[in-house]
Amino acid sequence: MAGQLRFDGRVVLITGAGNGIGRDYALAFAERGASVVVNDLGGSFTGEGASSRPADLVVEEIKAKGGKAVANYDSVEDGAKVVQTALDHFGRIDVVINNAGILRDKSFARISDTDWDLIHRVHLRGSFMVTRAAWEHMKKQKFGRIIMTTSSSGIYGNFGQANYSAAKLGLLGLANTLRWEGRKYNIAVNTIAPQAGSRMTATVLPEEVLKMLNPNYIAPLVMYLCHESCQENGGLFEVGGGWIAKLRWQRTQGAMVGRPDKAMTPEDVRDNWAEVIDFSQTTVPKSGADSMQAIMANMQRVGIPTVRRTDTAGKTTSRDVEAALKHTPEPTLFTYDHRDVILYALGAGVSTRDPDHLKFLFELSEDFCTLPTYGVISAFNSSGGAFRGNSGLNIDFTKVLHGEQYLELYKPMPTKATLKNQAKIVDILDKGSGMLILVDVTTRDEQGDLVAYNQFSTFVVGAGGYNGKRVSDKAKNTVPAPKRAPDASVQQKTSIDQAALYRLSGDYNPLHLDPTFAAMGGFNKPILHGLCSFGIAARHVLKTYANNDVTKFKAIKVRFAKPVIPGQTLQTDMWKEGSRVHLQVKVVETGDIALNGAYVDLVEGSGSAPQAGQVSTGSTLPSEAVFGQMGQQLTPDLVKKVNAIFLWNITKDKKQAAQWTVDLKTGSGSVYKGTPKQGKPDTTITMSDEDFVALVSGKLNGQTAFFQGKLKITGNMMLMTKLEGLFKGQAQQPTGPALLSDPVFAELGRRLPTAGPAVQKIKAVFLWNITKDKKQAAQWTIDLKTGSGSVYKGTPKQGKPDTTVTIADQDFVDLVTGKLNGQTAFFQGKLKIAGNLMLMTKLDGLFKDQASKL
C-alpha cells in the first residue's frame, strides 16, 4: 500500500468552516500538514447575523495542535477577499472547498423573492465568486483542486426546498463545465452530496439519524479528491455514514420518432413512448458530444439520402453524371496580401525558431516569399462552386471526405495578388463504396497568365454502386514510395492550437475545432486539416532538398490516409529519385500513416542531396568535433551559473550548414545537434564553421569577431560572456580536421531511444578505440546497460567495458553504413575485438537499422 496522503506545502480554503462538516474538513486538512484558511461569516443557518467567533475557535483549535491556520470572516459573495486572505498569509491557493450554505425551507407557493435570492447568493453565486477568484492562480501554478457541495435535494428534489434544490443542482452544472475548462491546467473539479448532521439538516432529519451521520465520515473522501495523486475530475459522489458511491447519467436507447418523409406529430410520440422510456438497454453519456452523436446516429439509421436519386431503382444514372460534368460555375476572385501569406505560413508550422523564418514571416525581408502550397488556399473556396447549384448532384456534406490533393505551380505564388479561379468537375468515378469526384481548379493572375492548377479528389461515402466508370485518365494518381529506407526524415511537433490557427486561412469546417461537431463525424477530438499536414510535409521537402528556395518547387500530390490530432508529432520520410521526392507522413505517437502515395516534383537539377543536419559519411565540419567535446565538458556548476539555452547556426560558404544547441538550463545540461528540444533559445549565434573553431580555441577574440560581423547574436547578448569558462575548456582541445566517426556516434546516440526493443535488450557496454593514421584518435562508449542507454565520448563512466573494439576512423564509418562487412573486417585485421566477441553480433541490428539513415 502507498503511504499516508499528506498536504504539506498546500494551502486549503474552506468556506463555512466554523461549524459542522466545514470544521471537520479544516481540522483534518491541518492535521495532514496543510495551511488552512477557515472562512465563516458566523451568521445563523438562515443567513442572518455575523460573528467572528466560529472561525476563531476553529483556528485556535488547529494552532493548539501545532497546525497552521488563519481566519476569514467575509461573505462568500466577496470571494476575492476570501482568496486574498490565503495569498496574504500563505502566498498561494491550492484547494477550494465550497461548503458554505444556509437554509430557508418553505413550500414552493410560500417562497418569497428574498428566500429565493438569498439561497442562490450564498450557495451558487458564493461558490462562483470564491472559485473565480482562485481560478487564475491555479492556472498559473498548473495545479488546483475544487469541491462543489450539492445535496440529495439538488439531485432528486425534496418537498419544501425548491430554492435550495435549484441552487444545489446549479453547482453540479458549474462543476461539470469547469472540469473541461480546467483539465489542461491540472485543475480537477468534483462534486459531493454529503449526508451528515449539521445545523441545517437538523430541520429535516430525525435526531436518531443525525447521530449516525457523523461529519467524520465525509472528510476522508474530500481529502482524497483534493490530493495531487487523485486524477478524478468531474465526478459526482454521494457520501455519508461511511458509504461512498459515484453517480452518473444514464440514458435509454430511445426511439427515432421522426422521419424525413413526413411531419412528426404528438401521436407519434405517444405511440413510441414505451420505447422512449425503456431502460432495459442503456447508454452512459459523458459529454455534450455524446448527446449529439446519438442524435446523428439515429438520423443516419433512418436513411437520410446523400446523393440525389432519379430513376425508379433509386440509383444515380449516367444522365446525373452527365449533368454534373456539364455544370460550369462562375469564376471566383481571390485577393490576398502579405498578412494572409504570413498567417498561412504560421498555420503550416513555420516558426521563429526556424533559422530562415524571416523569408516566410517578415514582409520587409529582402527574401520575403509565399510558401508554394498557398496555391491550394487560393483555389479552396472556388472548388466548392463545382457542387453548388449542380443539378446532377445533391451532396450530403457530412459524408464528404477530402481524399487526395494535387497542386502544380507554373510560377512562384506572389506575395500579394488578385487571382481568378475557375473550377470544373472533370470526372466522376464509381468506387463501389462511394463516389469519387474530381474537381480541377485553374488559377490565373490579373494578366491572364496561368499561376497554379489544383485537383481536389472528393469522396462521397455511400454514393457508389451505380455501375459507373471506375478509372479516369484525368486523375492525377498517387505513386507508392520506394521499398527502401528513407533517404531523409524530418520530425515536427504540431501545436495544440495548429488547427485553430490554420483555419484562419479559409477552411472553417467546425470538424477541426468544435468537439461536438467532431463527435458527429466519429472523432474523439477535433482533427487537424489534411491540407495543414499537406503544407507541413511540403515545407519539409522544400527545406531538405531545395534549401527553402520556392522557385525550385513544381508540384505536390498526396493521399489523406489517417487523421492527425493537433499536438501530435509528424514525421516526413523522404526518398529522392531524380527531380521527384517521394514522401510519407507518419504520426510518431501512434505510428499511423497520415499521408501516403505522395510526392513532390522539383525543378530539374534541384536537391542533389539532403541539407546540412543530415549525417553524411563524407567530409565533416570541424565544429562538430568541438561541439562533441563541449558536451563532455559540462559541469553542474556551469549549468547553474549560466541557466540559458544557446542555438548556434553554423555556416559554410555563407550558407547554413548545421545547427547545434548548447542547453545549460535543462537538467544537467546537454549539447546536441538541432534546435532546442524544449522552449526557445535565450541567445542565437550565427557564425561560420571556421570562425567558430577559432573562437572556442582562443584564436579569435569574441568582441573583435562581433564588430567585424563574423559573430552575429540575437537575444540576450550578455549571456555569451558566461560561456567563457566552457570556451576556455576547449582552448586546449585539438582543432584539426574532425573525425568522420564523431557525428556518426553522435547520431547513433540520438537515435538510440527509437532503436527498438531488440537493441535495448543487449545489456552490455562497448568501448570503441578509433584510430587515424594508425594512432588512437578518439574513444567512444556505447552503453546499452545503464538506464535507457547512451553514447558518449570517452571511456565508460561506470564499470569496465564488456567488449572493446579497435578500428580505423574510415573503417568504422564504412562498417555502420553497411559498406564494410564485419566478418571480412575482422579476418582482414581491420576490426580488433577484446572481451566478449559474441556481443558484437548483437550490435548488428543497430547498425543495419541505421545504415541507410546514416
Tab-separated table of N, CA and C in Angstrom, residues 238-378:
chain	number	residue	atom	x	y	z
A	238	GLU	N	-22.141	10.601	-3.780
A	238	GLU	CA	-22.949	10.612	-2.567
A	238	GLU	C	-22.112	9.991	-1.456
A	239	VAL	N	-22.152	10.584	-0.274
A	239	VAL	CA	-21.314	10.094	0.821
A	239	VAL	C	-22.014	10.343	2.152
A	240	GLY	N	-21.910	9.369	3.047
A	240	GLY	CA	-22.474	9.520	4.379
A	240	GLY	C	-22.416	8.219	5.156
A	241	GLY	N	-22.204	8.317	6.464
A	241	GLY	CA	-22.210	7.137	7.317
A	241	GLY	C	-21.160	6.099	6.921
A	242	GLY	N	-20.064	6.525	6.269
A	242	GLY	CA	-19.026	5.589	5.853
A	242	GLY	C	-19.233	5.005	4.465
A	243	TRP	N	-20.328	5.365	3.823
A	243	TRP	CA	-20.658	4.829	2.488
A	243	TRP	C	-20.375	5.890	1.431
A	244	ILE	N	-19.749	5.495	0.311
A	244	ILE	CA	-19.433	6.404	-0.797
A	244	ILE	C	-19.897	5.756	-2.088
A	245	ALA	N	-20.540	6.523	-2.966
A	245	ALA	CA	-20.951	5.997	-4.270
A	245	ALA	C	-20.848	7.111	-5.304
A	246	LYS	N	-20.505	6.719	-6.524
A	246	LYS	CA	-20.427	7.676	-7.627
A	246	LYS	C	-21.697	7.584	-8.466
A	247	LEU	N	-22.223	8.750	-8.857
A	247	LEU	CA	-23.406	8.813	-9.699
A	247	LEU	C	-23.009	9.184	-11.122
A	248	ARG	N	-23.823	8.766	-12.083
A	248	ARG	CA	-23.598	9.148	-13.474
A	248	ARG	C	-24.941	9.211	-14.180
A	249	TRP	N	-24.954	9.899	-15.327
A	249	TRP	CA	-26.151	9.958	-16.138
A	249	TRP	C	-26.339	8.633	-16.879
A	250	GLN	N	-27.583	8.233	-17.016
A	250	GLN	CA	-27.912	7.022	-17.767
A	250	GLN	C	-29.035	7.357	-18.748
A	251	ARG	N	-28.986	6.760	-19.939
A	251	ARG	CA	-29.937	7.117	-20.982
A	251	ARG	C	-30.497	5.847	-21.629
A	252	THR	N	-31.782	5.866	-21.969
A	252	THR	CA	-32.356	4.740	-22.697
A	252	THR	C	-31.819	4.741	-24.125
A	253	GLN	N	-32.069	3.661	-24.846
A	253	GLN	CA	-31.687	3.638	-26.259
A	253	GLN	C	-32.519	4.636	-27.060
A	254	GLY	N	-33.687	4.962	-26.555
A	254	GLY	CA	-34.532	5.954	-27.197
A	254	GLY	C	-35.241	5.409	-28.424
A	255	ALA	N	-36.030	6.256	-29.041
A	255	ALA	CA	-36.778	5.870	-30.244
A	255	ALA	C	-36.647	6.975	-31.281
A	256	MET	N	-36.436	6.595	-32.527
A	256	MET	CA	-36.392	7.570	-33.627
A	256	MET	C	-37.824	7.794	-34.081
A	257	VAL	N	-38.442	8.818	-33.548
A	257	VAL	CA	-39.871	9.055	-33.777
A	257	VAL	C	-40.100	9.771	-35.106
A	258	GLY	N	-39.242	10.725	-35.446
A	258	GLY	CA	-39.404	11.493	-36.668
A	258	GLY	C	-38.836	10.782	-37.884
A	259	ARG	N	-39.375	11.090	-39.028
A	259	ARG	CA	-38.899	10.542	-40.300
A	259	ARG	C	-38.752	11.684	-41.295
A	260	PRO	N	-37.794	11.580	-42.208
A	260	PRO	CA	-37.579	12.689	-43.145
A	260	PRO	C	-38.715	12.856	-44.162
A	261	ASP	N	-39.576	11.831	-44.293
A	261	ASP	CA	-40.591	11.884	-45.344
A	261	ASP	C	-41.968	12.326	-44.843
A	262	LYS	N	-42.110	12.648	-43.515
A	262	LYS	CA	-43.417	13.109	-43.042
A	262	LYS	C	-43.252	13.932	-41.772
A	263	ALA	N	-44.243	14.755	-41.502
A	263	ALA	CA	-44.204	15.611	-40.325
A	263	ALA	C	-44.352	14.771	-39.055
A	264	MET	N	-43.690	15.187	-37.994
A	264	MET	CA	-43.756	14.480	-36.716
A	264	MET	C	-44.894	15.072	-35.873
A	265	THR	N	-45.715	14.195	-35.243
A	265	THR	CA	-46.906	14.632	-34.508
A	265	THR	C	-46.831	14.172	-33.060
A	266	PRO	N	-47.641	14.768	-32.168
A	266	PRO	CA	-47.706	14.280	-30.788
A	266	PRO	C	-48.138	12.815	-30.714
A	267	GLU	N	-48.976	12.391	-31.669
A	267	GLU	CA	-49.415	10.998	-31.679
A	267	GLU	C	-48.235	10.052	-31.952
A	268	ASP	N	-47.275	10.516	-32.760
A	268	ASP	CA	-46.074	9.703	-32.999
A	268	ASP	C	-45.302	9.505	-31.699
A	269	VAL	N	-45.232	10.559	-30.902
A	269	VAL	CA	-44.536	10.462	-29.612
A	269	VAL	C	-45.273	9.476	-28.710
A	270	ARG	N	-46.599	9.621	-28.631
A	270	ARG	CA	-47.407	8.706	-27.796
A	270	ARG	C	-47.204	7.254	-28.214
A	271	ASP	N	-47.205	6.990	-29.500
A	271	ASP	CA	-47.132	5.616	-29.986
A	271	ASP	C	-45.752	4.994	-29.773
A	272	ASN	N	-44.740	5.836	-29.552
A	272	ASN	CA	-43.384	5.315	-29.346
A	272	ASN	C	-42.910	5.484	-27.897
A	273	TRP	N	-43.856	5.881	-27.016
A	273	TRP	CA	-43.469	6.257	-25.657
A	273	TRP	C	-42.828	5.095	-24.887
A	274	ALA	N	-43.328	3.907	-25.044
A	274	ALA	CA	-42.784	2.755	-24.307
A	274	ALA	C	-41.310	2.551	-24.644
A	275	GLU	N	-40.948	2.785	-25.913
A	275	GLU	CA	-39.553	2.618	-26.324
A	275	GLU	C	-38.690	3.775	-25.803
A	276	VAL	N	-39.263	4.979	-25.757
A	276	VAL	CA	-38.531	6.141	-25.269
A	276	VAL	C	-38.083	5.945	-23.823
A	277	ILE	N	-38.940	5.353	-22.993
A	277	ILE	CA	-38.656	5.262	-21.555
A	277	ILE	C	-38.154	3.878	-21.137
A	278	ASP	N	-37.813	3.035	-22.066
A	278	ASP	CA	-37.383	1.663	-21.775
A	278	ASP	C	-35.915	1.636	-21.337
A	279	PHE	N	-35.659	1.348	-20.063
A	279	PHE	CA	-34.307	1.307	-19.526
A	279	PHE	C	-33.704	-0.104	-19.524
A	280	SER	N	-34.296	-1.030	-20.263
A	280	SER	CA	-33.729	-2.384	-20.293
A	280	SER	C	-32.372	-2.400	-20.985
A	281	GLN	N	-32.150	-1.470	-21.920
A	281	GLN	CA	-30.846	-1.283	-22.552
A	281	GLN	C	-30.502	0.195	-22.470
A	282	THR	N	-29.314	0.489	-21.939
A	282	THR	CA	-28.984	1.889	-21.684
A	282	THR	C	-27.595	2.243	-22.213
A	283	THR	N	-27.359	3.533	-22.302
A	283	THR	CA	-26.028	4.071	-22.593
A	283	THR	C	-25.664	5.044	-21.485
A	284	VAL	N	-24.381	5.401	-21.412
A	284	VAL	CA	-23.894	6.287	-20.356
A	284	VAL	C	-23.202	7.492	-20.999
A	285	PRO	N	-23.934	8.546	-21.354
A	285	PRO	CA	-23.310	9.724	-21.967
A	285	PRO	C	-22.441	10.474	-20.964
A	286	LYS	N	-21.313	10.986	-21.454
A	286	LYS	CA	-20.380	11.692	-20.582
A	286	LYS	C	-20.158	13.141	-20.984
A	287	SER	N	-20.670	13.533	-22.135
A	287	SER	CA	-20.436	14.903	-22.597
A	287	SER	C	-21.534	15.305	-23.576
A	288	GLY	N	-21.557	16.603	-23.910
A	288	GLY	CA	-22.494	17.088	-24.902
A	288	GLY	C	-22.266	16.448	-26.256
A	289	ALA	N	-21.012	16.093	-26.534
A	289	ALA	CA	-20.694	15.423	-27.796
A	289	ALA	C	-21.378	14.062	-27.874
A	290	ASP	N	-21.420	13.356	-26.729
A	290	ASP	CA	-22.097	12.055	-26.707
A	290	ASP	C	-23.584	12.219	-27.022
A	291	SER	N	-24.164	13.299	-26.535
A	291	SER	CA	-25.586	13.553	-26.788
A	291	SER	C	-25.845	13.772	-28.271
A	292	MET	N	-25.041	14.639	-28.901
A	292	MET	CA	-25.224	14.937	-30.313
A	292	MET	C	-24.921	13.721	-31.190
A	293	GLN	N	-23.950	12.925	-30.771
A	293	GLN	CA	-23.568	11.754	-31.567
A	293	GLN	C	-24.731	10.765	-31.663
A	294	ALA	N	-25.467	10.615	-30.570
A	294	ALA	CA	-26.610	9.696	-30.585
A	294	ALA	C	-27.698	10.197	-31.535
A	295	ILE	N	-27.918	11.493	-31.545
A	295	ILE	CA	-28.933	12.059	-32.445
A	295	ILE	C	-28.549	11.825	-33.893
A	296	MET	N	-27.255	12.082	-34.206
A	296	MET	CA	-26.816	11.917	-35.586
A	296	MET	C	-26.857	10.451	-36.018
A	297	ALA	N	-26.490	9.555	-35.100
A	297	ALA	CA	-26.502	8.129	-35.432
A	297	ALA	C	-27.915	7.664	-35.773
A	298	ASN	N	-28.912	8.157	-35.032
A	298	ASN	CA	-30.288	7.772	-35.304
A	298	ASN	C	-30.814	8.399	-36.592
A	299	MET	N	-30.341	9.585	-36.918
A	299	MET	CA	-30.733	10.196	-38.185
A	299	MET	C	-30.204	9.376	-39.360
A	300	GLN	N	-28.965	8.909	-39.227
A	300	GLN	CA	-28.379	8.093	-40.288
A	300	GLN	C	-29.095	6.746	-40.403
A	301	ARG	N	-29.598	6.247	-39.268
A	301	ARG	CA	-30.245	4.934	-39.250
A	301	ARG	C	-31.537	4.911	-40.069
A	302	VAL	N	-32.195	6.077	-40.167
A	302	VAL	CA	-33.445	6.098	-40.932
A	302	VAL	C	-33.205	6.425	-42.400
A	303	GLY	N	-31.907	6.497	-42.791
A	303	GLY	CA	-31.579	6.550	-44.214
A	303	GLY	C	-31.740	7.883	-44.878
A	304	ILE	N	-31.276	8.961	-44.266
A	304	ILE	CA	-31.282	10.258	-44.940
A	304	ILE	C	-30.362	10.163	-46.153
A	305	PRO	N	-30.827	10.424	-47.364
A	305	PRO	CA	-30.020	10.213	-48.567
A	305	PRO	C	-28.885	11.223	-48.674
A	306	THR	N	-27.773	10.800	-49.312
A	306	THR	CA	-26.618	11.677	-49.503
A	306	THR	C	-26.430	12.061	-50.952
A	307	VAL	N	-27.016	11.334	-51.880
A	307	VAL	CA	-26.888	11.632	-53.306
A	307	VAL	C	-28.273	11.614	-53.934
A	308	ARG	N	-28.524	12.536	-54.828
A	308	ARG	CA	-29.829	12.617	-55.473
A	308	ARG	C	-30.120	11.342	-56.270
A	309	ARG	N	-31.298	10.757	-56.043
A	309	ARG	CA	-31.720	9.556	-56.776
A	309	ARG	C	-32.769	9.949	-57.807
A	310	THR	N	-32.622	9.482	-59.034
A	310	THR	CA	-33.529	9.973	-60.072
A	310	THR	C	-34.278	8.892	-60.819
A	311	ASP	N	-33.802	7.642	-60.774
A	311	ASP	CA	-34.530	6.620	-61.530
A	311	ASP	C	-35.333	5.744	-60.591
A	312	THR	N	-36.104	4.829	-61.158
A	312	THR	CA	-37.017	4.015	-60.349
A	312	THR	C	-36.271	3.060	-59.449
A	313	ALA	N	-35.035	2.744	-59.734
A	313	ALA	CA	-34.260	1.833	-58.882
A	313	ALA	C	-33.585	2.576	-57.752
A	314	GLY	N	-33.725	3.916	-57.702
A	314	GLY	CA	-33.102	4.679	-56.638
A	314	GLY	C	-31.615	4.817	-56.803
A	315	LYS	N	-31.120	4.740	-58.020
A	315	LYS	CA	-29.681	4.802	-58.275
A	315	LYS	C	-29.332	6.059	-59.053
A	316	THR	N	-28.070	6.498	-58.893
A	316	THR	CA	-27.571	7.557	-59.757
A	316	THR	C	-27.476	7.012	-61.173
A	317	THR	N	-27.848	7.798	-62.146
A	317	THR	CA	-27.827	7.355	-63.531
A	317	THR	C	-26.741	8.086	-64.307
A	318	SER	N	-26.486	7.600	-65.519
A	318	SER	CA	-25.493	8.243	-66.376
A	318	SER	C	-25.899	9.673	-66.694
A	319	ARG	N	-27.225	9.934	-66.723
A	319	ARG	CA	-27.678	11.290	-67.001
A	319	ARG	C	-27.325	12.239	-65.861
A	320	ASP	N	-27.378	11.740	-64.620
A	320	ASP	CA	-26.958	12.556	-63.476
A	320	ASP	C	-25.497	12.947	-63.615
A	321	VAL	N	-24.680	11.960	-63.983
A	321	VAL	CA	-23.249	12.202	-64.123
A	321	VAL	C	-23.000	13.201	-65.246
A	322	GLU	N	-23.695	13.026	-66.352
A	322	GLU	CA	-23.524	13.944	-67.483
A	322	GLU	C	-23.901	15.373	-67.089
A	323	ALA	N	-24.988	15.501	-66.365
A	323	ALA	CA	-25.428	16.828	-65.929
A	323	ALA	C	-24.403	17.462	-65.001
A	324	ALA	N	-23.845	16.656	-64.100
A	324	ALA	CA	-22.844	17.171	-63.167
A	324	ALA	C	-21.592	17.632	-63.901
A	325	LEU	N	-21.176	16.887	-64.930
A	325	LEU	CA	-19.972	17.238	-65.681
A	325	LEU	C	-20.179	18.482	-66.544
A	326	LYS	N	-21.405	18.737	-66.958
A	326	LYS	CA	-21.684	19.902	-67.796
A	326	LYS	C	-21.721	21.198	-66.994
A	327	HIS	N	-21.931	21.070	-65.690
A	327	HIS	CA	-22.064	22.269	-64.851
A	327	HIS	C	-20.741	23.048	-64.812
A	328	THR	N	-20.792	24.311	-65.158
A	328	THR	CA	-19.606	25.179	-65.111
A	328	THR	C	-19.936	26.404	-64.267
A	329	PRO	N	-19.418	26.470	-63.056
A	329	PRO	CA	-19.715	27.606	-62.183
A	329	PRO	C	-19.002	28.871	-62.664
A	330	GLU	N	-19.460	29.997	-62.175
A	330	GLU	CA	-18.813	31.262	-62.491
A	330	GLU	C	-17.429	31.298	-61.838
A	331	PRO	N	-16.439	31.889	-62.498
A	331	PRO	CA	-15.112	32.014	-61.873
A	331	PRO	C	-15.179	32.894	-60.630
A	332	THR	N	-14.273	32.685	-59.724
A	332	THR	CA	-14.241	33.466	-58.484
A	332	THR	C	-12.912	34.201	-58.386
A	333	LEU	N	-12.941	35.345	-57.707
A	333	LEU	CA	-11.726	36.128	-57.476
A	333	LEU	C	-11.230	35.896	-56.053
A	334	PHE	N	-9.925	35.836	-55.893
A	334	PHE	CA	-9.318	35.639	-54.573
A	334	PHE	C	-8.222	36.693	-54.414
A	335	THR	N	-8.428	37.600	-53.479
A	335	THR	CA	-7.464	38.673	-53.233
A	335	THR	C	-6.789	38.458	-51.885
A	336	TYR	N	-5.488	38.616	-51.849
A	336	TYR	CA	-4.742	38.437	-50.596
A	336	TYR	C	-3.533	39.357	-50.599
A	337	ASP	N	-2.926	39.518	-49.410
A	337	ASP	CA	-1.694	40.306	-49.296
A	337	ASP	C	-0.744	39.627	-48.329
A	338	HIS	N	0.291	40.348	-47.900
A	338	HIS	CA	1.342	39.748	-47.077
A	338	HIS	C	0.812	39.196	-45.760
A	339	ARG	N	-0.244	39.804	-45.202
A	339	ARG	CA	-0.778	39.317	-43.931
A	339	ARG	C	-1.349	37.904	-44.077
A	340	ASP	N	-2.037	37.670	-45.179
A	340	ASP	CA	-2.599	36.336	-45.422
A	340	ASP	C	-1.490	35.312	-45.649
A	341	VAL	N	-0.445	35.724	-46.358
A	341	VAL	CA	0.682	34.839	-46.634
A	341	VAL	C	1.386	34.433	-45.340
A	342	ILE	N	1.586	35.407	-44.456
A	342	ILE	CA	2.247	35.139	-43.169
A	342	ILE	C	1.364	34.258	-42.292
A	343	LEU	N	0.060	34.547	-42.254
A	343	LEU	CA	-0.861	33.748	-41.449
A	343	LEU	C	-0.860	32.295	-41.920
A	344	TYR	N	-0.841	32.088	-43.224
A	344	TYR	CA	-0.786	30.724	-43.739
A	344	TYR	C	0.516	30.038	-43.336
A	345	ALA	N	1.637	30.754	-43.425
A	345	ALA	CA	2.924	30.157	-43.044
A	345	ALA	C	2.910	29.705	-41.590
A	346	LEU	N	2.338	30.520	-40.711
A	346	LEU	CA	2.229	30.132	-39.299
A	346	LEU	C	1.325	28.911	-39.158
A	347	GLY	N	0.215	28.901	-39.886
A	347	GLY	CA	-0.695	27.761	-39.827
A	347	GLY	C	-0.065	26.487	-40.333
A	348	ALA	N	0.877	26.619	-41.291
A	348	ALA	CA	1.571	25.450	-41.845
A	348	ALA	C	2.829	25.111	-41.067
A	349	GLY	N	2.987	25.697	-39.869
A	349	GLY	CA	4.040	25.268	-38.956
A	349	GLY	C	5.345	26.014	-39.016
A	350	VAL	N	5.439	27.088	-39.797
A	350	VAL	CA	6.668	27.884	-39.785
A	350	VAL	C	6.797	28.543	-38.415
A	351	SER	N	7.996	28.521	-37.856
A	351	SER	CA	8.230	29.043	-36.510
A	351	SER	C	9.391	30.016	-36.528
A	352	THR	N	9.379	30.954	-35.596
A	352	THR	CA	10.513	31.869	-35.467
A	352	THR	C	11.773	31.142	-35.007
A	353	ARG	N	11.615	29.869	-34.585
A	353	ARG	CA	12.789	29.069	-34.252
A	353	ARG	C	13.511	28.593	-35.504
A	354	ASP	N	12.838	28.613	-36.663
A	354	ASP	CA	13.490	28.227	-37.908
A	354	ASP	C	14.508	29.296	-38.293
A	355	PRO	N	15.713	28.900	-38.676
A	355	PRO	CA	16.765	29.887	-38.936
A	355	PRO	C	16.437	30.868	-40.049
A	356	ASP	N	15.679	30.451	-41.052
A	356	ASP	CA	15.358	31.347	-42.159
A	356	ASP	C	13.867	31.695	-42.183
A	357	HIS	N	13.299	31.835	-40.982
A	357	HIS	CA	11.859	32.092	-40.891
A	357	HIS	C	11.465	33.449	-41.457
A	358	LEU	N	12.394	34.411	-41.495
A	358	LEU	CA	12.040	35.757	-41.927
A	358	LEU	C	11.523	35.776	-43.361
A	359	LYS	N	12.020	34.886	-44.202
A	359	LYS	CA	11.598	34.907	-45.601
A	359	LYS	C	10.129	34.528	-45.759
A	360	PHE	N	9.551	33.864	-44.745
A	360	PHE	CA	8.139	33.491	-44.802
A	360	PHE	C	7.260	34.309	-43.844
A	361	LEU	N	7.890	34.982	-42.852
A	361	LEU	CA	7.110	35.633	-41.801
A	361	LEU	C	7.301	37.142	-41.729
A	362	PHE	N	8.279	37.692	-42.456
A	362	PHE	CA	8.562	39.122	-42.322
A	362	PHE	C	8.476	39.790	-43.690
A	363	GLU	N	7.452	40.621	-43.848
A	363	GLU	CA	7.182	41.204	-45.160
A	363	GLU	C	8.276	42.158	-45.630
A	364	LEU	N	9.132	42.637	-44.718
A	364	LEU	CA	10.206	43.555	-45.112
A	364	LEU	C	11.519	42.835	-45.410
A	365	SER	N	11.529	41.522	-45.246
A	365	SER	CA	12.731	40.758	-45.578
A	365	SER	C	12.960	40.827	-47.089
A	366	GLU	N	14.235	40.970	-47.473
A	366	GLU	CA	14.531	41.048	-48.900
A	366	GLU	C	14.226	39.727	-49.609
A	367	ASP	N	14.122	38.621	-48.839
A	367	ASP	CA	13.818	37.307	-49.420
A	367	ASP	C	12.359	36.912	-49.217
A	368	PHE	N	11.517	37.860	-48.756
A	368	PHE	CA	10.137	37.515	-48.419
A	368	PHE	C	9.440	36.826	-49.592
A	369	CYS	N	8.791	35.700	-49.288
A	369	CYS	CA	8.130	34.936	-50.343
A	369	CYS	C	6.959	34.156	-49.756
A	370	THR	N	6.186	33.553	-50.621
A	370	THR	CA	4.990	32.799	-50.242
A	370	THR	C	5.275	31.306	-50.326
A	371	LEU	N	4.860	30.568	-49.309
A	371	LEU	CA	5.006	29.114	-49.372
A	371	LEU	C	4.269	28.583	-50.601
A	372	PRO	N	4.855	27.668	-51.352
A	372	PRO	CA	4.224	27.180	-52.580
A	372	PRO	C	2.822	26.621	-52.373
A	373	THR	N	2.596	25.940	-51.238
A	373	THR	CA	1.303	25.297	-51.019
A	373	THR	C	0.183	26.283	-50.732
A	374	TYR	N	0.516	27.582	-50.644
A	374	TYR	CA	-0.555	28.580	-50.553
A	374	TYR	C	-1.407	28.554	-51.821
A	375	GLY	N	-0.869	27.933	-52.862
A	375	GLY	CA	-1.633	27.794	-54.099
A	375	GLY	C	-2.921	27.027	-53.920
A	376	VAL	N	-3.005	26.173	-52.909
A	376	VAL	CA	-4.245	25.435	-52.673
A	376	VAL	C	-5.274	26.304	-51.958
A	377	ILE	N	-4.801	27.294	-51.207
A	377	ILE	CA	-5.711	28.182	-50.477
A	377	ILE	C	-6.498	29.052	-51.454
A	378	SER	N	-5.816	29.570	-52.444
A	378	SER	CA	-6.500	30.435	-53.402
A	378	SER	C	-7.601	29.694	-54.162
